[in-house]
Short mmCIF file of C-alpha atoms in Angstrom, two decimals:
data_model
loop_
_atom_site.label_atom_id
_atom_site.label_comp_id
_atom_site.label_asym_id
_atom_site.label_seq_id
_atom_site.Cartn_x
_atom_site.Cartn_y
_atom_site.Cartn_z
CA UNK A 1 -156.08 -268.18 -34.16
CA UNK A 2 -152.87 -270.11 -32.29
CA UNK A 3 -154.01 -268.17 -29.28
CA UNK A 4 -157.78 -269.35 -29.30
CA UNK A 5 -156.57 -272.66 -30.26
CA UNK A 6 -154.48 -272.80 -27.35
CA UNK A 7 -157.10 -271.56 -24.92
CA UNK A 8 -159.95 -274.20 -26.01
CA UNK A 9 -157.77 -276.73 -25.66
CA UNK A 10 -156.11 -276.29 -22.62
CA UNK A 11 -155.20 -279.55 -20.88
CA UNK A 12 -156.80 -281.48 -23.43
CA UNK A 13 -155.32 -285.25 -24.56
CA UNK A 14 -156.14 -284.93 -28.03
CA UNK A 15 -156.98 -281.28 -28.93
CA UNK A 16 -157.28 -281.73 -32.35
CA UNK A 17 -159.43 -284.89 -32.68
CA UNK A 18 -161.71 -282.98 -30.05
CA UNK A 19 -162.41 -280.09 -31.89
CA UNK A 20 -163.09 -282.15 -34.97
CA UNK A 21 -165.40 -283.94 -33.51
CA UNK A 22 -167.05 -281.52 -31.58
CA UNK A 23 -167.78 -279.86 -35.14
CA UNK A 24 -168.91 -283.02 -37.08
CA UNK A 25 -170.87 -284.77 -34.30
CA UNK A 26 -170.72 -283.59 -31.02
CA UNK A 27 -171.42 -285.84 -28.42
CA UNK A 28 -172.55 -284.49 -25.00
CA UNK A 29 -171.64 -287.75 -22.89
CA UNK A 30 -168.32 -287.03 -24.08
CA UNK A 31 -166.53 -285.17 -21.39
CA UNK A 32 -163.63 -283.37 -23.44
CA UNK A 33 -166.28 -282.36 -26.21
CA UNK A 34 -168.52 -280.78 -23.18
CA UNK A 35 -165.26 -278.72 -21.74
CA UNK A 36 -164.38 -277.33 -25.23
CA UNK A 37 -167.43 -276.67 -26.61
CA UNK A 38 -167.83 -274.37 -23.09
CA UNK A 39 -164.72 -272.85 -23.48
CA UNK A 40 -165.39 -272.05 -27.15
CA UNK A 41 -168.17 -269.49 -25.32
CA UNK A 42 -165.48 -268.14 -23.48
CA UNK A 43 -163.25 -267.34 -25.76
CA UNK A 44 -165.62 -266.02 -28.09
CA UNK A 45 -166.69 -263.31 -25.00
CA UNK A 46 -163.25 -262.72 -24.73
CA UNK A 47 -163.19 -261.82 -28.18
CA UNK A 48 -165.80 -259.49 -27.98
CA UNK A 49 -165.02 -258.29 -24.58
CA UNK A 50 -161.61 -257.10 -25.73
CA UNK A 51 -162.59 -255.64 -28.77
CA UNK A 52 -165.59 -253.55 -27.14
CA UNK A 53 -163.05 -252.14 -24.34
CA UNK A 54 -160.33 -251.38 -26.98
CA UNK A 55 -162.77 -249.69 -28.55
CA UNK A 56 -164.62 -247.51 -26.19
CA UNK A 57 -161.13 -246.42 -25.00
CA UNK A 58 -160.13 -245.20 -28.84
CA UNK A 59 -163.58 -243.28 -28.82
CA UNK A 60 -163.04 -241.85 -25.25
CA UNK A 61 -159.78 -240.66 -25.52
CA UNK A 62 -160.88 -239.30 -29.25
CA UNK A 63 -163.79 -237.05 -27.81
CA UNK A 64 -161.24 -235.41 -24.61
CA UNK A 65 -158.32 -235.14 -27.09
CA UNK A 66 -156.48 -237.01 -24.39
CA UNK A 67 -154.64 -240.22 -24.72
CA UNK A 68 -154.93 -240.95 -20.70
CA UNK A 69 -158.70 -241.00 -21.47
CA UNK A 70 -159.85 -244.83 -20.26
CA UNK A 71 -163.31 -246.23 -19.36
CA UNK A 72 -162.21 -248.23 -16.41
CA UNK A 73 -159.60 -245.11 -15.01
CA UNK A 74 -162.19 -242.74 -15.63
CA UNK A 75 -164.95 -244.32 -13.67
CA UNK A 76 -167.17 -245.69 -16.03
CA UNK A 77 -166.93 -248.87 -15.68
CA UNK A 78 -167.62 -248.14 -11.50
CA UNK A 79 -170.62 -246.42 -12.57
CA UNK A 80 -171.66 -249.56 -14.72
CA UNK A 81 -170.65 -251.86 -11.60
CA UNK A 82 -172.85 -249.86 -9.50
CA UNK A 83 -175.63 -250.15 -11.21
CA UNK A 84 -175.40 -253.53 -11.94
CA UNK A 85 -175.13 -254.39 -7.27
CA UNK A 86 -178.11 -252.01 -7.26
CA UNK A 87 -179.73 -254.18 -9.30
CA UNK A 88 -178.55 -257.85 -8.03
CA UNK A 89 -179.51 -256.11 -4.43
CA UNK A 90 -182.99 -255.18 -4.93
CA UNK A 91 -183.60 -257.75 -8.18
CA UNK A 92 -182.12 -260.44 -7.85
CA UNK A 93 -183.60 -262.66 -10.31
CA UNK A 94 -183.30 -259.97 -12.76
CA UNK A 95 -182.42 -261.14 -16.64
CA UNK A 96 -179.09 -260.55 -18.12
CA UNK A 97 -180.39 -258.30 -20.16
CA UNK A 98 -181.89 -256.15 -17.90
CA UNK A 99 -178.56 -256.19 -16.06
CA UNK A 100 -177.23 -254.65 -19.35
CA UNK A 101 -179.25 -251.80 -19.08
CA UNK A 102 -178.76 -251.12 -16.07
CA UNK A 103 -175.48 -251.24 -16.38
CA UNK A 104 -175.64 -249.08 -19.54
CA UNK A 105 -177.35 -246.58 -17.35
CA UNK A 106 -174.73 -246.49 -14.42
CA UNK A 107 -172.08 -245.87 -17.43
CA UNK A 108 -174.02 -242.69 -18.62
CA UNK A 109 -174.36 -241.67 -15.00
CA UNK A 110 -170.99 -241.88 -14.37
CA UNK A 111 -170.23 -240.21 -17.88
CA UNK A 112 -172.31 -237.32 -16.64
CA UNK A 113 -170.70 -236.99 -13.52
CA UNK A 114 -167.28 -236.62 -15.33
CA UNK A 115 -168.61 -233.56 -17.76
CA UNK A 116 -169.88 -231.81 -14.41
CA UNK A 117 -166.38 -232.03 -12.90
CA UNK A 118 -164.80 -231.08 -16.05
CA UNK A 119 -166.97 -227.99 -16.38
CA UNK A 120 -165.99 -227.16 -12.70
CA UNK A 121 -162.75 -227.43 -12.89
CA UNK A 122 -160.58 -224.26 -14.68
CA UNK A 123 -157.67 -225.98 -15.61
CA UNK A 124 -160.02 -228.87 -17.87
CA UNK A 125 -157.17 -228.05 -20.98
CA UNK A 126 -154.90 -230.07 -18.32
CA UNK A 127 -153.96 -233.18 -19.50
CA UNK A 128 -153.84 -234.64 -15.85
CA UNK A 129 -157.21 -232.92 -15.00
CA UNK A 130 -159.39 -235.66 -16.90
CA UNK A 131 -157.73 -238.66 -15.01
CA UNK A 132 -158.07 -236.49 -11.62
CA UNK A 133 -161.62 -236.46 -12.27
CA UNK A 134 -162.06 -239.51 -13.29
CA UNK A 135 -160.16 -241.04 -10.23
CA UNK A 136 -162.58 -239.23 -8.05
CA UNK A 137 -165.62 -239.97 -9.72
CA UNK A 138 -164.33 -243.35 -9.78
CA UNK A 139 -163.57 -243.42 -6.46
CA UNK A 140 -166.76 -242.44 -5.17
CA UNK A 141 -168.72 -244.91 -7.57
CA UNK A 142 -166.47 -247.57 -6.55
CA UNK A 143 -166.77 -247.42 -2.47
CA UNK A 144 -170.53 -246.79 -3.35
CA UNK A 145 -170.43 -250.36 -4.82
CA UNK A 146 -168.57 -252.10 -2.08
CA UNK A 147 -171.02 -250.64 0.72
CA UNK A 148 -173.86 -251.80 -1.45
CA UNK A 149 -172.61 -255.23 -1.56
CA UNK A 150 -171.41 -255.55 2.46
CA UNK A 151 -174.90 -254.17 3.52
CA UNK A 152 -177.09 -256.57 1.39
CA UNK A 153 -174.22 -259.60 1.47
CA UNK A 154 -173.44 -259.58 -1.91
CA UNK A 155 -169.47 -259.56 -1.58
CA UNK A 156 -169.27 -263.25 -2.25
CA UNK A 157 -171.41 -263.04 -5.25
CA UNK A 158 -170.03 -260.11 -6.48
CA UNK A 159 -166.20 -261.14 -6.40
CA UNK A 160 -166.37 -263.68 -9.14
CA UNK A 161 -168.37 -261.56 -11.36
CA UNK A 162 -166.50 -258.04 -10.67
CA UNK A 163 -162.86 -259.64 -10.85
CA UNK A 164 -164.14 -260.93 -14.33
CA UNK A 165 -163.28 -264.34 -14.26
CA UNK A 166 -164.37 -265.70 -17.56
CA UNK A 167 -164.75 -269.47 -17.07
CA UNK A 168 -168.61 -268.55 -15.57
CA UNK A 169 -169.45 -267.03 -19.02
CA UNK A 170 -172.03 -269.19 -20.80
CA UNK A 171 -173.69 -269.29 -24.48
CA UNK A 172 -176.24 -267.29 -24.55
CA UNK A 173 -174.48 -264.06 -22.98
CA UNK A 174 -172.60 -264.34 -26.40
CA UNK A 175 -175.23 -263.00 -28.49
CA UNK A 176 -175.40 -259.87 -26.22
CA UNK A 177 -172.26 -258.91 -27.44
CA UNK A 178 -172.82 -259.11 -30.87
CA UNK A 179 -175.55 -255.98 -32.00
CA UNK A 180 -173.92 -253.62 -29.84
CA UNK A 181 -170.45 -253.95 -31.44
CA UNK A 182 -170.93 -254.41 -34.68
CA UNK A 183 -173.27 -251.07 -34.58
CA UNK A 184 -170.30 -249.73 -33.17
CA UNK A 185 -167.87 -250.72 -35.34
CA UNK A 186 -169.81 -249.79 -38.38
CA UNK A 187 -170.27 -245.94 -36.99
CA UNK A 188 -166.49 -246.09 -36.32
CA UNK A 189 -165.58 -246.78 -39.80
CA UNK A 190 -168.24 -245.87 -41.53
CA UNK A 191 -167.55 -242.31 -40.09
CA UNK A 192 -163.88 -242.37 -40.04
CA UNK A 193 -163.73 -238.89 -42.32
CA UNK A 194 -165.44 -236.85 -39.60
CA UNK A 195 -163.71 -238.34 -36.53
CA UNK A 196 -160.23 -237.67 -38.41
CA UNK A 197 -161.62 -234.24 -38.47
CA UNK A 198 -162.98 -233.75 -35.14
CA UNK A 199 -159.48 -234.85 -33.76
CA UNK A 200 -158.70 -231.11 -34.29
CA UNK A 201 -159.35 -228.03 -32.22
CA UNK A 202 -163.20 -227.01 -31.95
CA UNK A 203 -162.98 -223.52 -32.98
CA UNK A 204 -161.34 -225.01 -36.21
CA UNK A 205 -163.80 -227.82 -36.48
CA UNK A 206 -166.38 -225.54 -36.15
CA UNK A 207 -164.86 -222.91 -38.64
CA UNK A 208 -165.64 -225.37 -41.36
CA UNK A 209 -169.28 -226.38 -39.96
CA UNK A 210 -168.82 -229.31 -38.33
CA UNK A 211 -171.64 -230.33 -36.21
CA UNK A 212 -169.22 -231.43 -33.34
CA UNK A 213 -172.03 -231.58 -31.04
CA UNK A 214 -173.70 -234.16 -32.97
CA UNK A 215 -170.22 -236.54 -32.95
CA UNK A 216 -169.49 -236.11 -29.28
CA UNK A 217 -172.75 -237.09 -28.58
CA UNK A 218 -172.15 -240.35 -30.87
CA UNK A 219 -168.84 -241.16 -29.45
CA UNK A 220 -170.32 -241.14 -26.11
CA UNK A 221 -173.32 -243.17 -26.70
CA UNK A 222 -171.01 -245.63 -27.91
CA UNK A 223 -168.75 -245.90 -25.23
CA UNK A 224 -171.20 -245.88 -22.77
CA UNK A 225 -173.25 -248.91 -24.35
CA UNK A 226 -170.07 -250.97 -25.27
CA UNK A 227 -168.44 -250.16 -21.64
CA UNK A 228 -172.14 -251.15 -19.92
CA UNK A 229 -172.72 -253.81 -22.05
CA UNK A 230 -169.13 -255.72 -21.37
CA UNK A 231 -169.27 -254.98 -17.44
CA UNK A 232 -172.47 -256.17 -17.08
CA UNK A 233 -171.12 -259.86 -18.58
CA UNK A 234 -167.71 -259.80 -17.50
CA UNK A 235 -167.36 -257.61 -15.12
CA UNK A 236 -164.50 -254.97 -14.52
CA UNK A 237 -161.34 -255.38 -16.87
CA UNK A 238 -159.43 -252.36 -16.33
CA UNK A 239 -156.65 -250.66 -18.31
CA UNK A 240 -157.37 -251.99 -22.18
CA UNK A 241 -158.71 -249.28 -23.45
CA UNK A 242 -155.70 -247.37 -21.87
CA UNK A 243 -152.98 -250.02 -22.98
CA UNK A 244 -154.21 -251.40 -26.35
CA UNK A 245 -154.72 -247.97 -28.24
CA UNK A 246 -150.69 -246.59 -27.30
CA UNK A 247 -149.75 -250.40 -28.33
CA UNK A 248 -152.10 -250.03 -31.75
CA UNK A 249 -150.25 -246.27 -32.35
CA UNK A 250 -146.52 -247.99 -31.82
CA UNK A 251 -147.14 -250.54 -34.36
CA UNK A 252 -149.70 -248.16 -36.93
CA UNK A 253 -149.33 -245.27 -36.29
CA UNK A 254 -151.70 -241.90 -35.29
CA UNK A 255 -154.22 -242.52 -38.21
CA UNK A 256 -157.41 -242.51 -37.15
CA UNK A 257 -158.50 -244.79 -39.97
CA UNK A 258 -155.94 -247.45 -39.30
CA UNK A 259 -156.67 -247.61 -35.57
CA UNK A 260 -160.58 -248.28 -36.02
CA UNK A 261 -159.64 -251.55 -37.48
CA UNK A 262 -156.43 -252.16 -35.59
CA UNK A 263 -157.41 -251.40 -31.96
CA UNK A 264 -160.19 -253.84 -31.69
CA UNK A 265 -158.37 -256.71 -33.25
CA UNK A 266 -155.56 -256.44 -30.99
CA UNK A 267 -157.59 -255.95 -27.71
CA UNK A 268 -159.38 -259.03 -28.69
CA UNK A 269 -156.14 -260.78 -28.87
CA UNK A 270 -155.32 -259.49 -25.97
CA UNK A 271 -157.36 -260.38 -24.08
CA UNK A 272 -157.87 -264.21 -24.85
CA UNK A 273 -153.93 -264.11 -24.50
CA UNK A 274 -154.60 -262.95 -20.62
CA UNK A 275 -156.78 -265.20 -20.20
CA UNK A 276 -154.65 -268.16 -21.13
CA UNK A 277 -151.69 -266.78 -19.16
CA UNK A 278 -154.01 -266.75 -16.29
CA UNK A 279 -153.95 -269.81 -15.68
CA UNK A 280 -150.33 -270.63 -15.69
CA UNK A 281 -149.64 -267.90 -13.12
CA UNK A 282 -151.19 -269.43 -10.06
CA UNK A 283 -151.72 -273.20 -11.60
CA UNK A 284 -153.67 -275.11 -10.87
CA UNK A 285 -156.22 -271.67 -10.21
CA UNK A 286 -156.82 -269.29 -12.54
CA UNK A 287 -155.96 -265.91 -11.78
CA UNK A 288 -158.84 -263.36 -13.43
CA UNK A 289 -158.14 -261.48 -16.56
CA UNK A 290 -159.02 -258.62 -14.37
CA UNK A 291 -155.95 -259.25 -11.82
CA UNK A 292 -153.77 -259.52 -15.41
CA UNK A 293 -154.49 -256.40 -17.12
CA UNK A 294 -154.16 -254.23 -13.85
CA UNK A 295 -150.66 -255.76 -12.83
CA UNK A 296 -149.36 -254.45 -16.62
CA UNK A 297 -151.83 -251.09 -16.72
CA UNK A 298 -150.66 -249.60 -13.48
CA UNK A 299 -146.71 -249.09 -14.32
CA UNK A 300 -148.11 -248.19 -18.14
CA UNK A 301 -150.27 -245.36 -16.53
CA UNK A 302 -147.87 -244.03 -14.33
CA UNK A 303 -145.02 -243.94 -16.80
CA UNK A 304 -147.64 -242.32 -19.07
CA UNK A 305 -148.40 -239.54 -16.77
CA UNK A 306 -144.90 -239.06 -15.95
CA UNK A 307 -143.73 -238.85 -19.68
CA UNK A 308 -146.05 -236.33 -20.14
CA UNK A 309 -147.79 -239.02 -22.97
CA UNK A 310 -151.11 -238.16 -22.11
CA UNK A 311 -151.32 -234.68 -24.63
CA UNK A 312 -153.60 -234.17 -27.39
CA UNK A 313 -153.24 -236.08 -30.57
CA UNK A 314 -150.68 -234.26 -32.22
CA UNK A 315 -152.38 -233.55 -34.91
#
């Protein structure tokens, strides 16, 4: 709440009367209520948009067993991104929410693309091999992207959306958040017993009949709608669902069932906390959440990989 607070009113001469005001009786020739009552939509997406990637990167790194597992590292948000220049290239007055699905798509493209290497590759029990992949498939997806956009002079375009810089959020992109997380969210708790199961091996998973076909097909569906669904408004935040989930074990613990609640809250605050120090970095610009995240994810993932962190859960 002190963090939100802060964000909407940044700058403000009297924050408090403002946001009174703007609650009783809002006034739209009032220039301070117009700025906050824009920036509560951005905060609010920032909200959502932290808790989604928080999430999907609990779920992903739940279905490989492997705490390195991330969304953005793996490709999937590339695959979402490249769906979503396809789509600006050859429809360009497309709707947001046909953007989502196309983005949604690209995410289940690219998650198929990582199974086929997997399956290729003999040393899959590896915990390095799934980030390997997922670099390549990402790196593919991603130069696919930036050819799109040079070809059909999109770059410009593209930059403000793909370094997700959240002042160009507006209201009604706040509602597309909404359905998709809270489904998700209630499937995470709701089925909190199984997934604390499924953590373990398959053959002993499947010794007790568990239908572990029937979760990993869940858990993917839901990170490849809440991962599609966030790029496709924000654009490409990488390294929360990398970060957030080793911060959420340091303070919680390896419980599954404290996690589901824990991880999205705290990527949430994350992420609105970004976004404020963004724009004391490079004052008076604002340097995108994006740009944040990546210069404290990098030297996280690399002393993760080095540590040997990325294992199994321990269980």
């Amino acid at each position: 709440m002190v963090v939100c607070f802060c964000s909407l009113t940044f700058e403000l001469a009297e924050p408090r009367s403002t946001l009174q005001a703007v609650v009783t009786a809002y006034d739209a020739t009032d220039k301070e209520q117009v700025i906050l009552l824009s920036r509560i939509a951005r905060v609010s997406v920032a909200l959502f948009a932290g808790a989604a990637l928080a999430l999907s990167g609990l779920l992903m790194q739940l279905h490989y067993h492997n705490t390195l597992a991330d969304p953005s590292l793996m490709g999937v948000n590339d695959g979402a991104s490249f769906a979503v220049v396809l789509m600006l290239a050859f429809f360009s007055d497309a709707s947001m929410l046909q953007r989502i699905i196309a983005s949604i798509a690209g995410s289940f493209v690219a998650y198929l693309l990582i199974q086929m290497g997997l399956k290729k590759v003999k040393s899959n029990r590896s915990p390095v091999a799934l980030p390997l992949i997922g670099l390549v498939v990402s790196m593919i997806l991603g130069s696919l992207t930036t050819l799109v956009a040079s070809y059909f002079n999109l770059s410009q375009s593209m930059t403000t959306w793909y370094s997700s810089r959240l002042y160009r959020v507006e209201w009604h992109q706040v509602r597309y958040f909404i359905l998709p997380l809270l489904l998700a969210l209630f499937f995470s708790v709701m089925l909190r017993k199984q997934f604390t199961v499924y953590r373990y091996d398959q053959d002993l998973t499947v010794a007790i009949g568990m239908e572990r076909k029937k979760y990993a097909a869940l858990l993917q569906g839901l990170v490849v709608v809440l991962t599609g669904v966030t790029v496709a408004i924000v654009g490409r935040i990488a390294f929360i669902g990398l970060i957030v989930p080793h911060m959420a074990r340091l303070v919680v613990g390896n419980r599954y069932e404290k996690l589901v609640i824990f991880v999205p809250v705290l990527g949430a605050v994350l992420v609105v906390t970004a976004d404020y120090a963004g724009r004391f970095l490079n004052y008076p610009f604002e340097t995108p959440v994006g740009i944040m995240f990546a210069m404290i994810g990098v030297p996280i993932f690399l002393w993760l990989i080095k540590t040997g962190k990325g294992q199994s859960y321990h269980v």
